[in-house]
Amino acid sequence: MMNHKPEINVFTPLPIDMNSDLSTNPKIMKLPPNARELYFKTFKHGCFNLGLKELRQSHMMSGLDGQGCIVIGKSGLGKSRLLRYFATEVYQQPDYQATDEVTKLPLLSIRVPGKPSILGIIEKLMDCGRHEHPTPRNIDMAIKQLYRFIRFTGVEIIIFDEFQHLLRKNALIRTRDIMAFIKVLMDDLCLSVVFSGLPELVTLLDEHEEIRERFSSANVELVPFNINNTKNMKEFASYLKNIENHFTNAGYSICSLVELDMLKRFYIATLGVPRRITQLFMRVMTQLPDKKEITVNDLNLIFKAMAYNKIKNFNLFTEHAYQIDAQYSELLNKQNGVIKKSNANHKAGTRQGGS
């Protein structure tokens, strides 16, 4: 019989501070148990799996060469979940369990501040590792302390989240100093480094050729789901099927989420953004906590109240299929840059504006 690895639970406490550690947030415990379970469930898909593969590869090369991985994507596409999942996976490995002598810290992850400095970056890294001694205000002393800390705790990979903060065009002098510091850190200690943030960070990173080359082999871009071809539609259907199975296994009766008609409705509702899909079902779980049957009427009621809903006068989950087809076609045309040649006025219920 094959041994299956236990499912990664991103609620698991880690020995480092993952920016805003989910496991220590008191508001989490106020959620209904089923909603909390859904919130921490990780539903993988193509982009997520590719990102996880590249992060694992970068970690594997640590100690051999100073190189990096870029993870980019717009808000809501799962960058934070991917990084948290990867960190949890690393800290579950037997080689990285705490001993009586030292708590090993193979991975550190910080969120880059809006006004970065070398001392600020060092202080965040030390705080992430629960370092108890204050960081020296002298840069040379702070760097020496950081090097000792990394060597002592066995740091192998560092994640810089919200990396676009580090590359603001109005802070190029400070940015160059920090980029040079990160490059030397990677080279001296053979560390792997992950830059994660909005897509604009790639263009800004091109301004620093001395470090850009170290990130040339591992680039991951998280993008929204799309259903404009058979392959993409199958992936979107697989993602929603996993959510459907989650509810079924939890004892719920739920309408089918993977019929073509329903796929179109969910795509119109969420534009294929994973966070919006999760938010919709989380709202179902928190507003209808006692229901054990989730219907299209429930989805329609909840979707009408969602802040990202731009078609509030349209009953998306209960309207006739031919109206959904019209909505779906118009949305695809808009995304593909096709200008409507006929009536320039939007009919009632059509999607207006972007996301």
Coordinates of C-alpha atoms in Angstrom, one line a residue:
M1 CA 0.0 0.0 0.0
M2 CA 1.3 3.5 -0.9
N3 CA 2.0 5.9 1.9
H4 CA 0.3 9.2 1.2
K5 CA 1.8 12.4 2.6
P6 CA -0.4 14.1 5.1
E7 CA -2.2 17.2 3.7
I8 CA -0.5 20.5 4.4
N9 CA -2.5 22.6 6.8
V10 CA -1.5 26.2 6.5
F11 CA -3.0 26.8 10.0
T12 CA -0.1 24.9 11.5
P13 CA 2.0 27.3 13.7
L14 CA 5.5 27.9 12.4
P15 CA 8.7 28.8 14.3
I16 CA 8.9 32.0 12.3
D17 CA 6.6 34.9 11.8
M18 CA 4.9 34.6 8.4
N19 CA 4.1 38.3 8.3
S20 CA 0.6 38.0 9.9
D21 CA 0.6 34.4 11.3
L22 CA -2.7 32.8 10.7
S23 CA -2.4 30.5 13.6
T24 CA -2.2 33.4 16.1
N25 CA -5.0 35.6 14.8
P26 CA -7.8 35.5 17.4
K27 CA -10.5 36.4 14.9
I28 CA -9.9 33.0 13.2
M29 CA -11.4 31.2 16.2
K30 CA -14.6 33.3 16.0
L31 CA -15.5 31.7 12.6
P32 CA -17.8 28.7 12.6
P33 CA -15.8 25.5 12.5
N34 CA -16.8 24.5 9.0
A35 CA -16.0 28.0 7.7
R36 CA -12.6 27.9 9.4
E37 CA -11.9 24.5 7.9
L38 CA -12.8 25.9 4.4
Y39 CA -10.6 29.0 4.9
F40 CA -7.5 26.9 5.6
K41 CA -8.2 24.4 2.9
T42 CA -5.7 24.7 0.0
F43 CA -7.3 23.9 -3.4
K44 CA -4.4 23.4 -5.8
H45 CA -4.4 24.3 -9.5
G46 CA -1.9 24.6 -12.4
C47 CA -0.3 27.9 -11.5
F48 CA -0.1 27.0 -7.8
N49 CA 1.5 23.6 -8.6
L50 CA 4.0 25.3 -10.9
G51 CA 4.9 27.9 -8.3
L52 CA 5.3 25.2 -5.7
K53 CA 7.6 23.2 -8.0
E54 CA 9.8 26.3 -8.6
L55 CA 10.0 27.1 -4.9
R56 CA 11.1 23.6 -4.1
Q57 CA 13.7 23.7 -6.9
S58 CA 15.1 27.0 -5.6
H59 CA 15.3 25.6 -2.0
M60 CA 17.1 22.4 -3.3
M61 CA 19.8 24.6 -4.9
S62 CA 20.5 26.5 -1.7
G63 CA 24.0 25.9 -0.4
L64 CA 25.2 25.3 -3.9
D65 CA 24.7 28.6 -5.5
G66 CA 23.1 32.0 -4.7
Q67 CA 20.1 32.1 -6.9
G68 CA 16.5 33.1 -6.8
C69 CA 12.9 32.6 -7.8
I70 CA 10.3 35.3 -8.8
V71 CA 6.7 34.8 -7.9
I72 CA 4.4 37.5 -9.3
G73 CA 0.6 38.0 -9.6
K74 CA -2.1 40.6 -9.0
S75 CA -3.9 40.7 -5.7
G76 CA -6.2 37.8 -5.0
L77 CA -4.4 35.2 -7.1
G78 CA -2.9 33.2 -4.2
K79 CA 0.7 34.4 -3.7
S80 CA 0.4 34.6 0.1
R81 CA -1.2 31.2 0.2
L82 CA 1.5 29.7 -2.0
L83 CA 4.3 31.1 0.1
R84 CA 2.6 30.0 3.3
Y85 CA 2.0 26.5 2.0
F86 CA 5.6 26.2 0.9
A87 CA 6.8 27.4 4.3
T88 CA 4.6 24.9 6.1
E89 CA 5.8 22.1 3.9
V90 CA 9.4 23.0 4.6
Y91 CA 8.9 23.1 8.4
Q92 CA 7.2 19.7 8.3
Q93 CA 10.2 18.0 7.0
P94 CA 12.0 15.7 9.5
D95 CA 15.4 17.4 8.9
Y96 CA 14.1 20.7 10.1
Q97 CA 12.5 19.8 13.4
A98 CA 13.7 21.6 16.5
T99 CA 16.3 19.9 18.8
D100 CA 17.3 20.5 22.4
E101 CA 20.2 22.7 21.1
V102 CA 18.7 24.8 18.4
T103 CA 15.4 25.5 16.6
K104 CA 16.4 25.2 12.9
L105 CA 15.2 28.0 10.7
P106 CA 15.7 26.9 7.0
L107 CA 13.2 29.5 5.8
L108 CA 12.6 33.2 6.7
S109 CA 9.9 35.3 5.2
I110 CA 9.4 39.0 5.5
R111 CA 7.1 41.6 4.0
V112 CA 9.2 44.5 2.5
P113 CA 8.3 47.8 4.1
G114 CA 7.1 50.8 2.1
K115 CA 10.2 52.8 3.0
P116 CA 13.0 50.2 3.0
S117 CA 16.5 50.4 4.3
I118 CA 19.3 47.9 4.9
L119 CA 18.9 48.2 8.6
G120 CA 15.1 47.9 8.3
I121 CA 15.5 44.7 6.2
I122 CA 17.9 43.2 8.7
E123 CA 15.7 44.0 11.6
K124 CA 12.7 42.4 10.0
L125 CA 14.7 39.2 9.2
M126 CA 15.9 39.0 12.8
D127 CA 12.4 39.6 14.1
C128 CA 11.1 36.9 11.8
G129 CA 13.4 34.4 13.4
R130 CA 12.3 35.5 16.9
H131 CA 15.8 36.8 17.6
E132 CA 15.7 38.3 21.1
H133 CA 18.7 40.7 21.0
P134 CA 18.3 44.2 19.6
T135 CA 19.7 44.9 16.1
P136 CA 22.7 47.2 16.2
R137 CA 22.1 50.6 14.6
N138 CA 25.6 50.4 12.9
I139 CA 25.1 48.8 9.5
D140 CA 28.4 46.8 9.6
M141 CA 27.6 45.4 13.0
A142 CA 24.1 44.6 12.0
I143 CA 25.3 42.7 8.9
K144 CA 27.7 40.7 11.0
Q145 CA 25.0 39.8 13.5
L146 CA 22.7 38.8 10.6
Y147 CA 25.4 36.5 9.1
R148 CA 26.0 34.8 12.5
F149 CA 22.3 34.4 13.0
I150 CA 21.8 32.8 9.5
R151 CA 24.7 30.4 9.9
F152 CA 23.7 29.4 13.5
T153 CA 20.1 28.7 12.7
G154 CA 20.7 27.1 9.3
V155 CA 18.8 29.6 7.1
E156 CA 18.7 28.3 3.5
I157 CA 16.0 30.4 1.8
I158 CA 14.7 33.9 2.3
I159 CA 11.3 35.2 1.0
F160 CA 10.9 38.9 0.3
D161 CA 7.1 39.4 0.0
E162 CA 5.6 42.7 -1.4
F163 CA 8.9 43.1 -3.2
Q164 CA 7.6 46.0 -5.4
H165 CA 8.0 48.2 -2.3
L166 CA 11.7 47.8 -2.6
L167 CA 11.9 49.0 -6.2
R168 CA 10.0 52.3 -6.1
K169 CA 11.3 54.6 -8.8
N170 CA 11.5 57.5 -6.4
A171 CA 13.9 55.6 -4.2
L172 CA 16.5 54.3 -6.7
I173 CA 19.6 55.3 -4.6
R174 CA 18.4 53.4 -1.5
T175 CA 17.1 50.6 -3.7
R176 CA 20.5 50.1 -5.3
D177 CA 22.1 49.8 -1.9
I178 CA 19.6 47.2 -0.7
M179 CA 19.8 45.2 -4.0
A180 CA 23.6 45.2 -3.6
F181 CA 23.2 44.0 0.0
I182 CA 20.9 41.2 -1.1
K183 CA 23.2 40.1 -3.9
V184 CA 26.2 39.9 -1.5
L185 CA 24.1 38.0 1.0
M186 CA 23.2 35.5 -1.6
D187 CA 26.7 35.1 -2.8
D188 CA 28.5 35.0 0.6
L189 CA 26.1 32.4 2.1
C190 CA 24.9 30.6 -1.1
L191 CA 21.3 31.5 -0.1
S192 CA 18.2 31.0 -2.3
V193 CA 16.0 34.1 -2.4
V194 CA 12.4 34.5 -3.4
F195 CA 11.0 37.9 -4.6
S196 CA 7.2 37.9 -4.5
G197 CA 4.9 40.7 -5.5
L198 CA 2.9 42.5 -8.1
P199 CA 3.8 41.9 -11.8
E200 CA 5.5 45.4 -12.0
L201 CA 8.4 44.1 -9.9
V202 CA 9.8 42.3 -13.0
T203 CA 10.2 45.5 -15.0
L204 CA 11.7 47.3 -12.1
L205 CA 14.1 44.4 -11.4
D206 CA 15.5 44.8 -14.9
E207 CA 17.1 48.0 -13.6
H208 CA 19.5 45.9 -11.5
E209 CA 21.3 43.6 -13.9
E210 CA 23.8 42.5 -11.3
I211 CA 21.0 40.6 -9.4
R212 CA 18.5 40.1 -12.2
E213 CA 20.6 37.3 -13.7
R214 CA 20.3 35.3 -10.5
F215 CA 16.6 35.2 -11.0
S216 CA 16.6 34.2 -14.7
S217 CA 15.8 30.5 -14.3
A218 CA 12.7 30.5 -12.1
N219 CA 9.8 32.9 -12.8
V220 CA 6.3 32.1 -11.8
E221 CA 3.2 34.2 -12.6
L222 CA -0.1 33.4 -11.0
V223 CA -3.0 34.4 -13.3
P224 CA -6.8 34.2 -13.0
F225 CA -8.5 31.1 -14.2
N226 CA -9.8 31.3 -17.8
I227 CA -12.3 29.1 -19.6
N228 CA -11.7 30.2 -23.2
N229 CA -10.4 26.8 -24.3
T230 CA -10.9 23.2 -23.3
K231 CA -7.7 22.9 -21.3
N232 CA -8.5 26.0 -19.2
M233 CA -12.1 25.0 -18.7
K234 CA -11.0 21.6 -17.4
E235 CA -8.7 23.2 -14.9
F236 CA -11.4 25.6 -13.7
A237 CA -13.8 22.7 -13.4
S238 CA -11.2 20.7 -11.5
Y239 CA -10.7 23.5 -9.0
L240 CA -14.5 23.9 -8.4
K241 CA -14.9 20.2 -8.2
N242 CA -12.4 20.1 -5.3
I243 CA -14.5 22.7 -3.6
E244 CA -17.7 20.7 -4.2
N245 CA -16.0 17.6 -2.8
H246 CA -15.0 19.5 0.2
F247 CA -18.6 20.4 1.0
T248 CA -19.8 16.9 0.2
N249 CA -17.2 15.3 2.5
A250 CA -18.3 17.8 5.2
G251 CA -21.8 16.4 5.0
Y252 CA -23.4 19.1 2.8
S253 CA -25.7 18.7 -0.1
I254 CA -24.5 21.2 -2.8
C255 CA -25.6 21.9 -6.3
S256 CA -23.2 20.8 -9.0
L257 CA -20.4 23.3 -9.6
V258 CA -18.9 21.8 -12.7
E259 CA -21.6 21.7 -15.3
L260 CA -20.7 24.0 -18.2
D261 CA -23.6 26.4 -17.4
M262 CA -22.4 26.7 -13.8
L263 CA -18.8 27.2 -14.8
K264 CA -19.9 30.2 -16.9
R265 CA -21.8 31.6 -14.0
F266 CA -18.9 31.3 -11.6
Y267 CA -16.5 32.8 -14.1
I268 CA -18.8 35.8 -14.7
A269 CA -19.1 36.2 -10.9
T270 CA -15.4 36.0 -10.0
L271 CA -13.5 36.6 -13.2
G272 CA -11.6 33.5 -12.3
V273 CA -9.9 35.0 -9.2
P274 CA -9.4 32.4 -6.5
R275 CA -9.8 34.8 -3.6
R276 CA -13.2 35.8 -4.9
I277 CA -14.3 32.2 -5.2
T278 CA -13.2 31.6 -1.6
Q279 CA -14.9 34.8 -0.4
L280 CA -18.2 33.7 -1.9
F281 CA -18.2 30.3 -0.2
M282 CA -16.9 31.8 3.1
R283 CA -19.9 34.1 3.0
V284 CA -22.2 31.2 2.4
M285 CA -20.7 29.4 5.4
T286 CA -20.9 32.3 7.8
Q287 CA -24.3 33.7 6.8
L288 CA -26.0 30.3 6.5
P289 CA -24.2 28.3 9.2
D290 CA -27.0 26.0 10.0
K291 CA -27.9 25.0 6.4
K292 CA -26.8 21.6 5.2
E293 CA -28.0 22.1 1.6
I294 CA -26.4 24.8 -0.6
T295 CA -28.6 25.7 -3.6
V296 CA -28.3 28.1 -6.5
N297 CA -30.7 30.4 -4.7
D298 CA -28.3 30.5 -1.8
L299 CA -25.4 31.4 -4.1
N300 CA -27.5 34.0 -5.8
L301 CA -28.5 35.6 -2.5
I302 CA -24.9 35.7 -1.2
F303 CA -23.4 36.9 -4.5
K304 CA -25.8 39.9 -4.6
A305 CA -24.2 41.2 -1.4
M306 CA -20.6 40.7 -2.4
A307 CA -18.6 43.9 -2.7
Y308 CA -17.0 42.9 -6.0
N309 CA -20.4 42.2 -7.6
K310 CA -20.8 44.8 -10.4
I311 CA -24.1 43.3 -11.7
K312 CA -26.3 43.5 -8.6
N313 CA -29.6 43.8 -10.5
F314 CA -28.9 40.6 -12.3
N315 CA -29.8 37.2 -10.7
L316 CA -26.6 35.5 -11.9
F317 CA -27.1 32.1 -10.4
T318 CA -30.8 31.7 -11.2
E319 CA -31.3 33.5 -14.6
H320 CA -32.1 31.4 -17.7
A321 CA -29.1 29.8 -19.5
Y322 CA -29.4 31.9 -22.6
Q323 CA -29.0 35.1 -20.6
I324 CA -25.9 33.6 -19.0
D325 CA -24.5 32.7 -22.5
A326 CA -25.0 36.3 -23.6
Q327 CA -23.2 37.7 -20.5
Y328 CA -20.4 35.2 -20.9
S329 CA -19.8 36.0 -24.6
E330 CA -19.8 39.7 -23.8
L331 CA -17.3 39.3 -21.0
L332 CA -15.0 37.2 -23.2
N333 CA -15.2 39.8 -26.0
K334 CA -14.4 42.6 -23.6
Q335 CA -11.4 40.6 -22.2
N336 CA -10.2 40.0 -25.8
G337 CA -10.5 43.6 -26.7
V338 CA -13.5 43.2 -29.1
I339 CA -15.6 46.4 -29.3
K340 CA -19.3 46.1 -29.6
K341 CA -20.5 47.4 -33.0
S342 CA -24.2 47.5 -32.2
N343 CA -26.0 49.2 -29.3
A344 CA -23.4 51.1 -27.3
N345 CA -25.6 51.2 -24.3
H346 CA -25.3 48.3 -21.8
K347 CA -28.4 46.3 -21.4
A348 CA -29.7 45.8 -17.9
G349 CA -27.6 43.2 -16.1
T350 CA -24.5 43.4 -18.2
R351 CA -21.1 43.6 -16.5
Q352 CA -19.9 47.2 -16.4
G353 CA -16.4 48.2 -15.6
G354 CA -13.6 45.9 -14.8
S355 CA -12.8 43.9 -11.7

